Amino acid sequence: MTVNAKILTPLTLLLGLSALVVAQQPEHVDLNVIHRIKTAELGTGGRGGPPSKVMDTLWYLTDRYGPRLTNSPQFRAAGDWAVTQLKEWGLSNVTLEKWSTSELPTGAIPGWQATGYSGAMVEPAWMPIIGVPVAWTAGTNGPLTGEAILAPVSTAADMDKFKGKLKGKIVLTSAIPDLVLPVTPAASRYTADQLNDMATELIPVPAKNTGAPATPVLSPAERREFLEKQRKFFVDEGALMTVQATARGEAGLLFGGGAARTGDVTHNLPQVSITADNYTRIARLLQHNVPVKLSFDIKTEFTPNTESFNVVAEIPGATKPQEVVMVGAHFDSWHYGTGATDNAAGSAVAMEVMRILKSLNLKMDRTVRLGLWSGEEEGLYGSAAYVKAHFADPTVMKPTVEHANLSGYFNIDNGSGRIRGVYLQGNEMMRPVFEQWFATLKDLTPGIITIRNTTGTDHLSFDAVGLPGFQFVQDPLDYDTRTHHSNADVYDRVQAADLEQMAIVEAAFVYNAATRADKLPRKDLPAPTPATPPATPPATPATTTK
């Protein structure tokens, strides 16, 4: 029934106001505990006091053990270190909880690392090539020299175009990047107006239509199928290796990901990601019919273990230990830098939250559990495996007892920028709760609450089965422009004061959730989602050094 607003009576308005007041029950927030959390992180002398361990933790995860490509030797060493450290801090039930990657739709994740790289253009003139081997590609078995050919293959028609032309060639597979002049700062913080726009938006605004021609969008399964065809095409055509580049970022930066993992990954061709500046020079020479000869020496190692793990630790609850509040971040990274802003920062903050809460010996009703996830970069797989094992399989959506007992999950994975607010993830019932929690932290953050959602990180695994999962709004800094999946994702790009602020805010949120009278309100249980067909089971790769 449609209601005419003009005939609303004062009684109707009063009843509506009463309902609003009932919905916004006051949250009990212990201001003394909030102060103790701040002091535990900053020390009595303010920032730089000795208590904070967050940058020490970051150093271990980056300079000492990074990068942490899922299942790589560095990833496993970092996991062992985290377990030792968490036990030293007195946490309970510290473990590496195993899960298998063998049934992933994108193919199993074997151990892999690059152990050596050099590259250069040798004709028509010598030029060093800044690059990093792409994950899960083979080495060159010593120096490899060959003629370059520009052959961007992004469709089946492209394969027909270049058929018979790639044998014995080093293939440049990317379209030529358009390197526009950078006229905006590489790093920024949200302005008051930007935060206000986020906080006052009633419905997420869709992206504007730029009028550009529509590009066919492939489903994940279609993209996997095409990438496998592309890989097979280069192998069948007898290419020596492939070279890729992107136009993201500043001069000297390189970005990349991983190669296809279906079939026996040890049969992948050598593949390297190089800076756009190097790539464009080579490509322009080829466009002008100048022969180009390239030389690479790439060493990589495969190990056959495809079993992965999530790092788990707890502070047992005092009166409701069966109920749980979780805090976490993804532990894995790409290998181009040392995985600092993506996402040693989030992992270090989550560990710091646990250290603070444990060191203060706070009596929390609910158990607080840490989860540091693997396989996030490949598709949120570690957190999804954990959620499936403990809470619900989203393909059938039959919740477990643990599902009923989880209060909520808090995640950080948008770089090292300080917390400015939180994404509701469509859970409007949390708005009045977050408003009151942020009200006690106004000296640290404006605490905006936005209907916008952020995607591509592990809170989505919880949200997918109807559990309250949240990611914080963070200052962008230079995350998207400089560090995300790049060779500049290193310790030096992380801002210490921001991490300390993040640890305080997240620790306060976790404490509030662990001590409030009721569990956090949750949305309706989603409908089951169909399972994605698994990839062709890969052959178990032998340990290989190239």
XYZ file of C-alpha atoms in Angstrom:
546
model
C 0.000 0.000 0.000
C 1.298 3.463 -0.862
C 1.104 6.078 1.911
C 0.555 9.757 1.100
C 3.077 11.704 3.185
C 0.691 14.658 3.435
C -1.765 12.750 5.675
C 0.757 11.497 8.226
C -0.548 12.405 11.693
C 1.521 13.558 14.678
C 0.757 10.187 16.287
C 2.197 8.362 13.266
C 5.340 10.482 13.419
C 5.661 9.858 17.158
C 5.348 6.093 16.688
C 8.000 6.232 13.984
C 10.325 8.204 16.233
C 9.732 5.736 19.077
C 10.674 2.844 16.803
C 13.876 4.645 15.863
C 14.767 5.212 19.519
C 14.122 1.545 20.317
C 16.374 0.509 17.416
C 19.222 2.654 18.724
C 19.807 1.055 22.094
C 22.815 2.553 23.862
C 26.061 0.619 23.614
C 28.032 0.159 26.813
C 31.588 1.278 26.019
C 34.202 1.134 28.769
C 36.143 4.387 28.304
C 38.786 3.278 30.771
C 39.546 0.237 28.623
C 39.716 2.417 25.501
C 42.282 4.605 27.279
C 44.271 1.541 28.327
C 44.289 0.276 24.743
C 45.658 3.624 23.539
C 48.340 3.623 26.229
C 49.284 0.014 25.471
C 49.917 0.927 21.840
C 51.369 4.429 22.125
C 52.987 4.373 25.537
C 52.550 7.026 28.216
C 54.752 9.396 26.244
C 52.647 9.312 23.083
C 53.583 7.917 19.685
C 56.956 6.241 19.607
C 56.721 4.844 23.126
C 58.262 1.399 23.577
C 55.067 -0.681 23.961
C 54.116 -0.826 20.250
C 55.257 -3.945 18.423
C 53.410 -3.418 15.162
C 56.407 -2.233 13.142
C 58.575 -4.992 14.584
C 56.001 -7.492 13.377
C 55.867 -5.785 9.990
C 59.658 -6.051 9.692
C 59.600 -9.792 10.281
C 56.819 -10.310 7.729
C 58.521 -8.189 5.044
C 62.277 -7.642 5.266
C 62.941 -10.863 7.136
C 60.508 -13.373 5.587
C 58.742 -11.634 2.708
C 57.469 -11.958 0.115
C 54.854 -14.539 1.104
C 53.452 -16.040 -2.087
C 51.019 -18.735 -0.965
C 52.816 -22.034 -0.284
C 56.256 -20.635 -1.129
C 59.179 -21.348 1.209
C 59.024 -17.739 2.462
C 55.302 -18.056 3.189
C 55.859 -21.209 5.243
C 58.794 -19.689 7.146
C 56.700 -16.604 7.974
C 53.880 -18.844 9.215
C 56.229 -20.713 11.537
C 57.564 -17.406 12.866
C 54.030 -16.079 13.480
C 53.122 -19.183 15.480
C 56.229 -18.796 17.644
C 55.562 -15.099 18.206
C 51.880 -15.562 19.084
C 52.776 -18.266 21.598
C 55.382 -15.987 23.177
C 52.649 -13.383 23.644
C 50.645 -15.956 25.592
C 47.855 -16.671 23.113
C 45.999 -19.978 23.202
C 45.274 -22.645 20.580
C 47.909 -21.247 18.226
C 48.094 -23.365 15.108
C 48.636 -23.521 11.386
C 45.220 -24.824 10.336
C 45.714 -26.796 7.137
C 43.549 -26.747 4.020
C 44.082 -28.313 0.602
C 44.377 -26.321 -2.620
C 44.035 -29.396 -4.837
C 40.346 -28.862 -5.674
C 40.467 -25.135 -6.400
C 38.701 -24.114 -9.632
C 41.820 -22.191 -10.695
C 44.125 -25.163 -10.138
C 46.230 -26.230 -7.181
C 48.791 -23.832 -5.683
C 52.217 -25.498 -5.554
C 55.194 -24.076 -3.772
C 57.144 -21.748 -6.080
C 59.854 -19.146 -5.811
C 62.128 -17.159 -8.103
C 65.784 -17.611 -7.185
C 67.456 -15.564 -9.915
C 66.748 -13.074 -12.683
C 68.586 -10.954 -15.218
C 67.264 -9.433 -18.425
C 68.467 -7.108 -21.153
C 67.872 -5.931 -24.683
C 71.076 -6.790 -26.525
C 70.209 -5.562 -30.042
C 69.961 -2.962 -31.539
C 71.517 -1.528 -28.343
C 72.074 -2.835 -24.851
C 69.452 -1.876 -22.251
C 68.897 -3.484 -18.843
C 65.342 -4.729 -18.361
C 63.730 -4.261 -14.950
C 61.573 -7.320 -14.385
C 60.391 -10.118 -12.111
C 59.448 -13.673 -13.147
C 55.696 -14.271 -13.075
C 54.559 -16.718 -10.384
C 54.436 -20.418 -11.311
C 56.415 -20.033 -14.512
C 59.483 -22.016 -15.410
C 63.075 -20.858 -15.578
C 65.171 -20.574 -18.723
C 67.702 -23.356 -17.956
C 70.518 -20.838 -18.321
C 70.776 -17.707 -20.465
C 68.174 -17.551 -23.221
C 68.515 -15.171 -26.171
C 66.029 -14.695 -28.977
C 64.305 -12.306 -31.322
C 61.352 -10.392 -29.916
C 57.912 -10.244 -31.510
C 54.965 -8.092 -30.489
C 51.952 -10.419 -30.352
C 49.215 -9.315 -27.939
C 46.873 -12.296 -27.754
C 43.638 -11.480 -25.937
C 41.073 -13.295 -28.115
C 40.764 -16.490 -30.113
C 40.984 -14.360 -33.272
C 44.404 -13.134 -32.116
C 45.582 -16.732 -31.932
C 44.602 -17.243 -35.575
C 46.408 -13.994 -36.480
C 49.719 -15.064 -34.965
C 49.575 -18.783 -35.721
C 52.844 -19.977 -37.241
C 54.734 -16.773 -36.392
C 56.011 -17.364 -32.853
C 58.409 -20.309 -33.117
C 61.737 -19.530 -31.447
C 60.601 -16.029 -30.485
C 60.386 -14.107 -27.221
C 56.770 -12.952 -27.317
C 55.562 -9.574 -25.976
C 51.979 -10.377 -25.035
C 50.611 -7.028 -23.760
C 49.118 -4.221 -25.785
C 51.460 -1.226 -25.811
C 50.810 0.757 -22.607
C 49.730 4.383 -22.927
C 51.979 6.193 -20.464
C 50.192 9.451 -19.740
C 51.847 12.284 -17.830
C 51.177 11.846 -14.074
C 49.717 15.168 -12.945
C 48.152 14.146 -9.645
C 50.001 13.229 -6.436
C 50.843 9.557 -6.105
C 49.681 9.572 -2.474
C 46.668 11.193 -0.845
C 44.410 11.112 2.186
C 40.636 11.440 2.167
C 39.417 15.017 2.449
C 36.522 16.019 4.691
C 34.318 16.445 1.605
C 35.179 12.992 0.288
C 34.402 11.392 3.639
C 31.144 13.335 3.856
C 30.132 12.084 0.401
C 30.770 8.512 1.523
C 28.860 8.970 4.779
C 25.798 10.644 3.243
C 25.375 8.393 0.206
C 22.033 6.595 0.536
C 22.536 4.079 -2.254
C 25.905 3.153 -3.803
C 26.293 5.211 -6.969
C 27.093 3.118 -10.062
C 30.073 4.019 -12.200
C 29.374 6.534 -14.949
C 29.143 5.369 -18.559
C 32.138 6.882 -20.324
C 30.795 6.073 -23.762
C 33.701 3.748 -24.491
C 32.880 0.667 -26.561
C 31.713 -2.250 -24.470
C 34.328 -4.922 -23.747
C 33.040 -8.473 -23.428
C 33.187 -9.528 -19.792
C 34.227 -13.120 -19.236
C 32.994 -15.144 -16.304
C 35.707 -16.557 -14.030
C 35.278 -19.976 -15.634
C 35.463 -18.487 -19.155
C 38.570 -16.510 -18.256
C 40.267 -19.604 -16.823
C 39.405 -21.503 -19.989
C 40.828 -18.757 -22.195
C 44.036 -18.421 -20.178
C 44.614 -22.154 -20.491
C 44.071 -21.945 -24.257
C 46.443 -18.988 -24.413
C 49.118 -20.842 -22.476
C 48.743 -23.931 -24.671
C 48.877 -21.770 -27.795
C 52.257 -20.261 -26.885
C 53.655 -23.684 -26.020
C 52.316 -25.352 -29.170
C 53.625 -22.511 -31.325
C 57.126 -23.037 -29.965
C 57.600 -19.650 -28.315
C 60.726 -19.399 -26.160
C 59.087 -17.314 -23.419
C 56.606 -14.480 -22.910
C 56.946 -10.902 -21.614
C 54.163 -8.725 -20.187
C 53.756 -5.162 -18.870
C 51.077 -2.850 -17.473
C 50.588 0.923 -17.611
C 49.875 1.314 -13.891
C 51.953 3.454 -11.609
C 55.004 5.637 -11.924
C 58.171 5.214 -13.921
C 60.208 2.214 -12.850
C 57.316 0.350 -11.250
C 56.268 -3.085 -12.369
C 53.090 -4.953 -11.593
C 52.010 -8.511 -12.085
C 50.343 -11.611 -10.759
C 50.590 -15.269 -11.537
C 50.433 -17.603 -14.513
C 47.808 -20.267 -15.176
C 47.912 -23.218 -12.777
C 45.882 -25.852 -14.614
C 47.738 -28.915 -15.795
C 51.363 -29.436 -14.788
C 52.604 -25.955 -13.926
C 56.231 -27.008 -14.322
C 55.502 -26.997 -18.059
C 54.637 -23.299 -18.063
C 56.844 -21.238 -20.335
C 59.182 -18.740 -18.670
C 57.254 -15.501 -18.261
C 58.457 -12.160 -16.951
C 56.676 -8.939 -16.005
C 58.729 -5.856 -16.947
C 58.331 -2.118 -16.446
C 56.133 -0.302 -18.932
C 59.012 2.045 -19.789
C 61.212 -0.838 -20.923
C 58.306 -2.546 -22.691
C 57.249 0.484 -24.738
C 60.751 1.088 -26.105
C 61.016 -2.510 -27.282
C 57.509 -2.420 -28.750
C 58.124 0.837 -30.656
C 61.307 -0.562 -32.192
C 59.343 -3.577 -33.393
C 56.559 -1.352 -34.766
C 59.214 0.477 -36.795
C 60.494 -2.864 -38.151
C 63.752 -2.677 -36.216
C 64.810 -6.196 -35.186
C 65.133 -6.580 -31.414
C 67.038 -9.300 -29.612
C 66.420 -9.948 -25.910
C 68.307 -12.059 -23.390
C 67.038 -13.451 -20.079
C 68.391 -15.734 -17.380
C 65.578 -16.834 -15.057
C 65.826 -19.309 -12.202
C 62.719 -20.671 -10.455
C 61.953 -23.549 -8.104
C 58.814 -25.645 -7.692
C 57.985 -27.807 -4.680
C 55.161 -30.366 -4.815
C 53.319 -29.523 -1.574
C 49.924 -27.989 -2.471
C 48.593 -28.044 1.102
C 48.252 -24.575 2.587
C 47.401 -23.134 6.006
C 45.754 -20.285 7.875
C 47.345 -18.924 11.057
C 44.864 -19.187 13.966
C 45.190 -18.101 17.613
C 42.796 -17.255 20.469
C 42.170 -15.398 23.688
C 39.541 -17.577 25.432
C 36.356 -15.862 26.575
C 35.580 -15.621 30.289
C 31.811 -16.231 30.432
C 30.764 -17.155 26.855
C 33.813 -18.927 25.443
C 31.726 -20.727 22.815
C 30.866 -17.367 21.235
C 33.592 -15.847 19.060
C 34.693 -12.476 17.697
C 37.257 -12.717 14.883
C 39.907 -10.330 13.636
C 42.077 -10.987 10.631
C 43.809 -10.154 7.374
C 45.393 -12.070 4.558
C 48.869 -13.360 5.275
C 49.929 -14.130 1.723
C 51.211 -11.680 -0.875
C 52.565 -11.438 -4.372
C 56.317 -11.643 -4.818
C 57.158 -8.424 -6.669
C 57.997 -6.534 -3.469
C 57.836 -7.961 0.044
C 54.051 -7.815 0.497
C 54.151 -4.864 2.929
C 51.023 -2.796 2.237
C 49.295 -5.854 0.751
C 49.004 -7.219 3.276
C 51.672 -7.489 5.963
C 50.186 -4.216 7.225
C 46.792 -5.807 7.926
C 48.387 -8.955 9.369
C 50.700 -6.956 11.637
C 47.764 -4.870 12.887
C 45.657 -7.983 13.563
C 48.531 -9.560 15.493
C 49.022 -6.289 17.380
C 45.330 -6.270 18.346
C 45.758 -9.718 19.872
C 48.963 -8.664 21.649
C 47.332 -5.564 23.142
C 44.215 -7.363 24.364
C 46.280 -10.188 25.859
C 48.863 -7.898 27.490
C 46.114 -5.891 29.221
C 44.627 -9.104 30.623
C 41.144 -7.844 29.783
C 38.207 -10.001 30.845
C 36.204 -10.475 27.684
C 33.027 -12.546 27.665
C 33.549 -13.974 24.189
C 36.587 -15.708 22.737
C 38.645 -13.484 20.438
C 40.133 -15.412 17.527
C 42.788 -14.367 15.031
C 42.705 -15.584 11.434
C 45.539 -14.821 9.010
C 44.539 -16.164 5.624
C 46.431 -17.734 2.743
C 45.334 -17.860 -0.889
C 43.672 -14.432 -0.806
C 45.564 -13.185 -3.827
C 44.415 -16.192 -5.844
C 40.716 -15.751 -4.931
C 40.029 -15.423 -1.148
C 40.596 -19.159 -0.927
C 42.069 -19.480 2.580
C 39.283 -17.583 4.332
C 36.683 -19.340 2.157
C 38.099 -22.737 3.181
C 37.992 -21.706 6.851
C 34.406 -20.444 6.596
C 33.324 -23.636 4.829
C 34.989 -25.853 7.450
C 33.654 -23.961 10.478
C 30.499 -22.056 9.595
C 28.720 -23.030 6.376
C 29.276 -24.274 2.855
C 27.840 -21.480 0.667
C 26.808 -24.000 -1.995
C 24.281 -25.649 0.362
C 24.009 -22.971 3.095
C 23.425 -25.244 6.078
C 24.885 -23.343 9.058
C 26.821 -25.107 11.806
C 26.671 -24.468 15.529
C 29.813 -22.359 15.129
C 27.904 -20.195 12.648
C 25.331 -19.356 15.320
C 28.100 -18.542 17.809
C 30.181 -16.155 15.666
C 29.463 -12.558 16.572
C 31.423 -10.884 13.781
C 34.666 -10.539 11.826
C 36.848 -7.417 11.331
C 39.305 -7.183 8.425
C 42.047 -4.818 7.206
C 43.307 -5.025 3.633
C 43.357 -1.619 1.907
C 46.996 -0.686 2.426
C 48.590 1.021 5.408
C 46.396 4.135 5.525
C 44.766 4.997 8.855
C 41.162 4.043 9.567
C 38.661 6.758 8.668
C 35.463 4.738 9.021
C 33.824 1.427 8.164
C 31.867 -0.129 5.306
C 28.442 -1.432 6.367
C 28.450 -4.274 3.830
C 24.686 -3.801 3.536
C 24.125 -4.405 7.259
C 22.188 -1.257 8.260
C 21.514 -2.718 11.708
C 25.169 -2.065 12.525
C 24.972 1.677 11.829
C 23.848 2.752 15.346
C 26.329 0.331 16.909
C 29.272 1.666 14.922
C 28.198 5.270 15.532
C 28.468 4.803 19.282
C 31.741 2.897 19.078
C 33.327 5.573 16.886
C 32.032 8.318 19.205
C 34.599 7.214 21.793
C 37.450 7.407 19.246
C 36.890 10.888 17.787
C 40.415 11.906 18.778
C 41.713 9.255 16.381
C 39.222 9.078 13.502
C 36.117 10.824 12.153
C 34.518 7.383 12.083
C 32.356 7.771 9.005
C 29.922 4.951 8.254
C 29.178 4.328 4.603
C 26.652 2.239 2.716
C 29.355 1.679 0.133
C 31.006 -1.721 0.170
C 34.565 -2.659 -0.627
C 35.262 -5.908 -2.432
C 38.131 -8.239 -3.158
C 39.127 -9.177 0.385
C 38.381 -11.735 3.081
C 35.385 -10.193 4.874
C 33.434 -11.325 1.793
C 33.932 -14.991 2.729
C 32.055 -14.349 5.977
C 29.413 -12.153 4.383
C 28.750 -14.865 1.786
C 27.286 -17.132 4.491
C 25.350 -14.420 6.320
C 27.929 -13.600 8.987
C 28.729 -9.995 9.965
C 32.022 -9.277 8.205
C 33.472 -5.779 7.916
C 36.366 -3.973 6.246
C 37.452 -0.537 7.450
C 37.610 2.636 5.322
C 41.286 3.571 5.083
C 43.191 6.534 3.674
C 44.334 5.552 0.159
C 47.916 6.898 0.499
C 49.798 5.471 -2.516
C 48.238 2.015 -2.387
C 46.459 1.992 -5.761
C 48.970 4.229 -7.528
C 52.276 2.807 -6.358
C 52.345 -0.227 -4.058
C 49.436 -2.578 -4.817
C 50.934 -5.751 -6.400
C 54.113 -3.890 -7.348
C 57.851 -4.018 -6.727
C 57.378 -0.943 -4.474
C 55.251 -2.898 -1.986
C 57.957 -2.810 0.669
C 58.465 -1.889 4.339
C 59.412 1.716 3.541
C 55.987 2.466 2.026
C 54.179 1.674 5.323
C 53.323 4.560 7.644
C 54.080 3.672 11.276
C 51.717 6.199 12.888
C 48.867 4.954 10.708
C 49.433 1.337 11.736
C 49.439 2.321 15.401
C 46.142 4.171 14.956
C 44.670 1.180 13.129
C 45.684 -1.166 15.928
C 43.957 1.013 18.549
C 40.710 1.388 16.583
C 40.490 -2.289 15.664
C 41.365 -3.419 19.197
C 38.585 -1.185 20.558
C 36.077 -2.617 18.074
C 37.056 -6.194 18.887
C 36.854 -5.536 22.626
C 33.436 -3.890 22.285
C 32.120 -6.812 20.233
C 33.539 -9.334 22.712
C 31.899 -7.662 25.731
C 28.540 -6.317 24.481
C 25.410 -8.002 25.819
C 24.347 -9.491 22.477
C 26.159 -10.756 19.438
C 26.319 -8.353 16.504
C 23.130 -8.180 14.416
C 23.308 -10.038 11.134
C 21.570 -9.962 7.774
C 19.321 -12.737 6.489
C 21.005 -15.983 5.492
C 21.818 -15.843 1.761
C 20.507 -18.418 -0.671
C 22.907 -21.203 -1.686
C 25.252 -20.382 -4.549
C 26.124 -23.003 -7.201
C 29.573 -24.484 -6.983
C 32.198 -23.562 -9.580
C 33.422 -26.635 -11.458
C 36.968 -27.537 -10.406
C 39.838 -27.271 -12.823
C 41.345 -30.326 -14.432
C 43.264 -32.051 -11.620
C 46.919 -31.091 -12.056
C 49.682 -33.596 -12.205
C 51.777 -33.476 -9.058
C 54.851 -31.421 -9.999
C 58.239 -32.784 -9.163
C 60.670 -30.621 -7.239
C 62.318 -28.612 -10.001
C 65.182 -26.154 -10.061
C 65.795 -24.134 -13.207
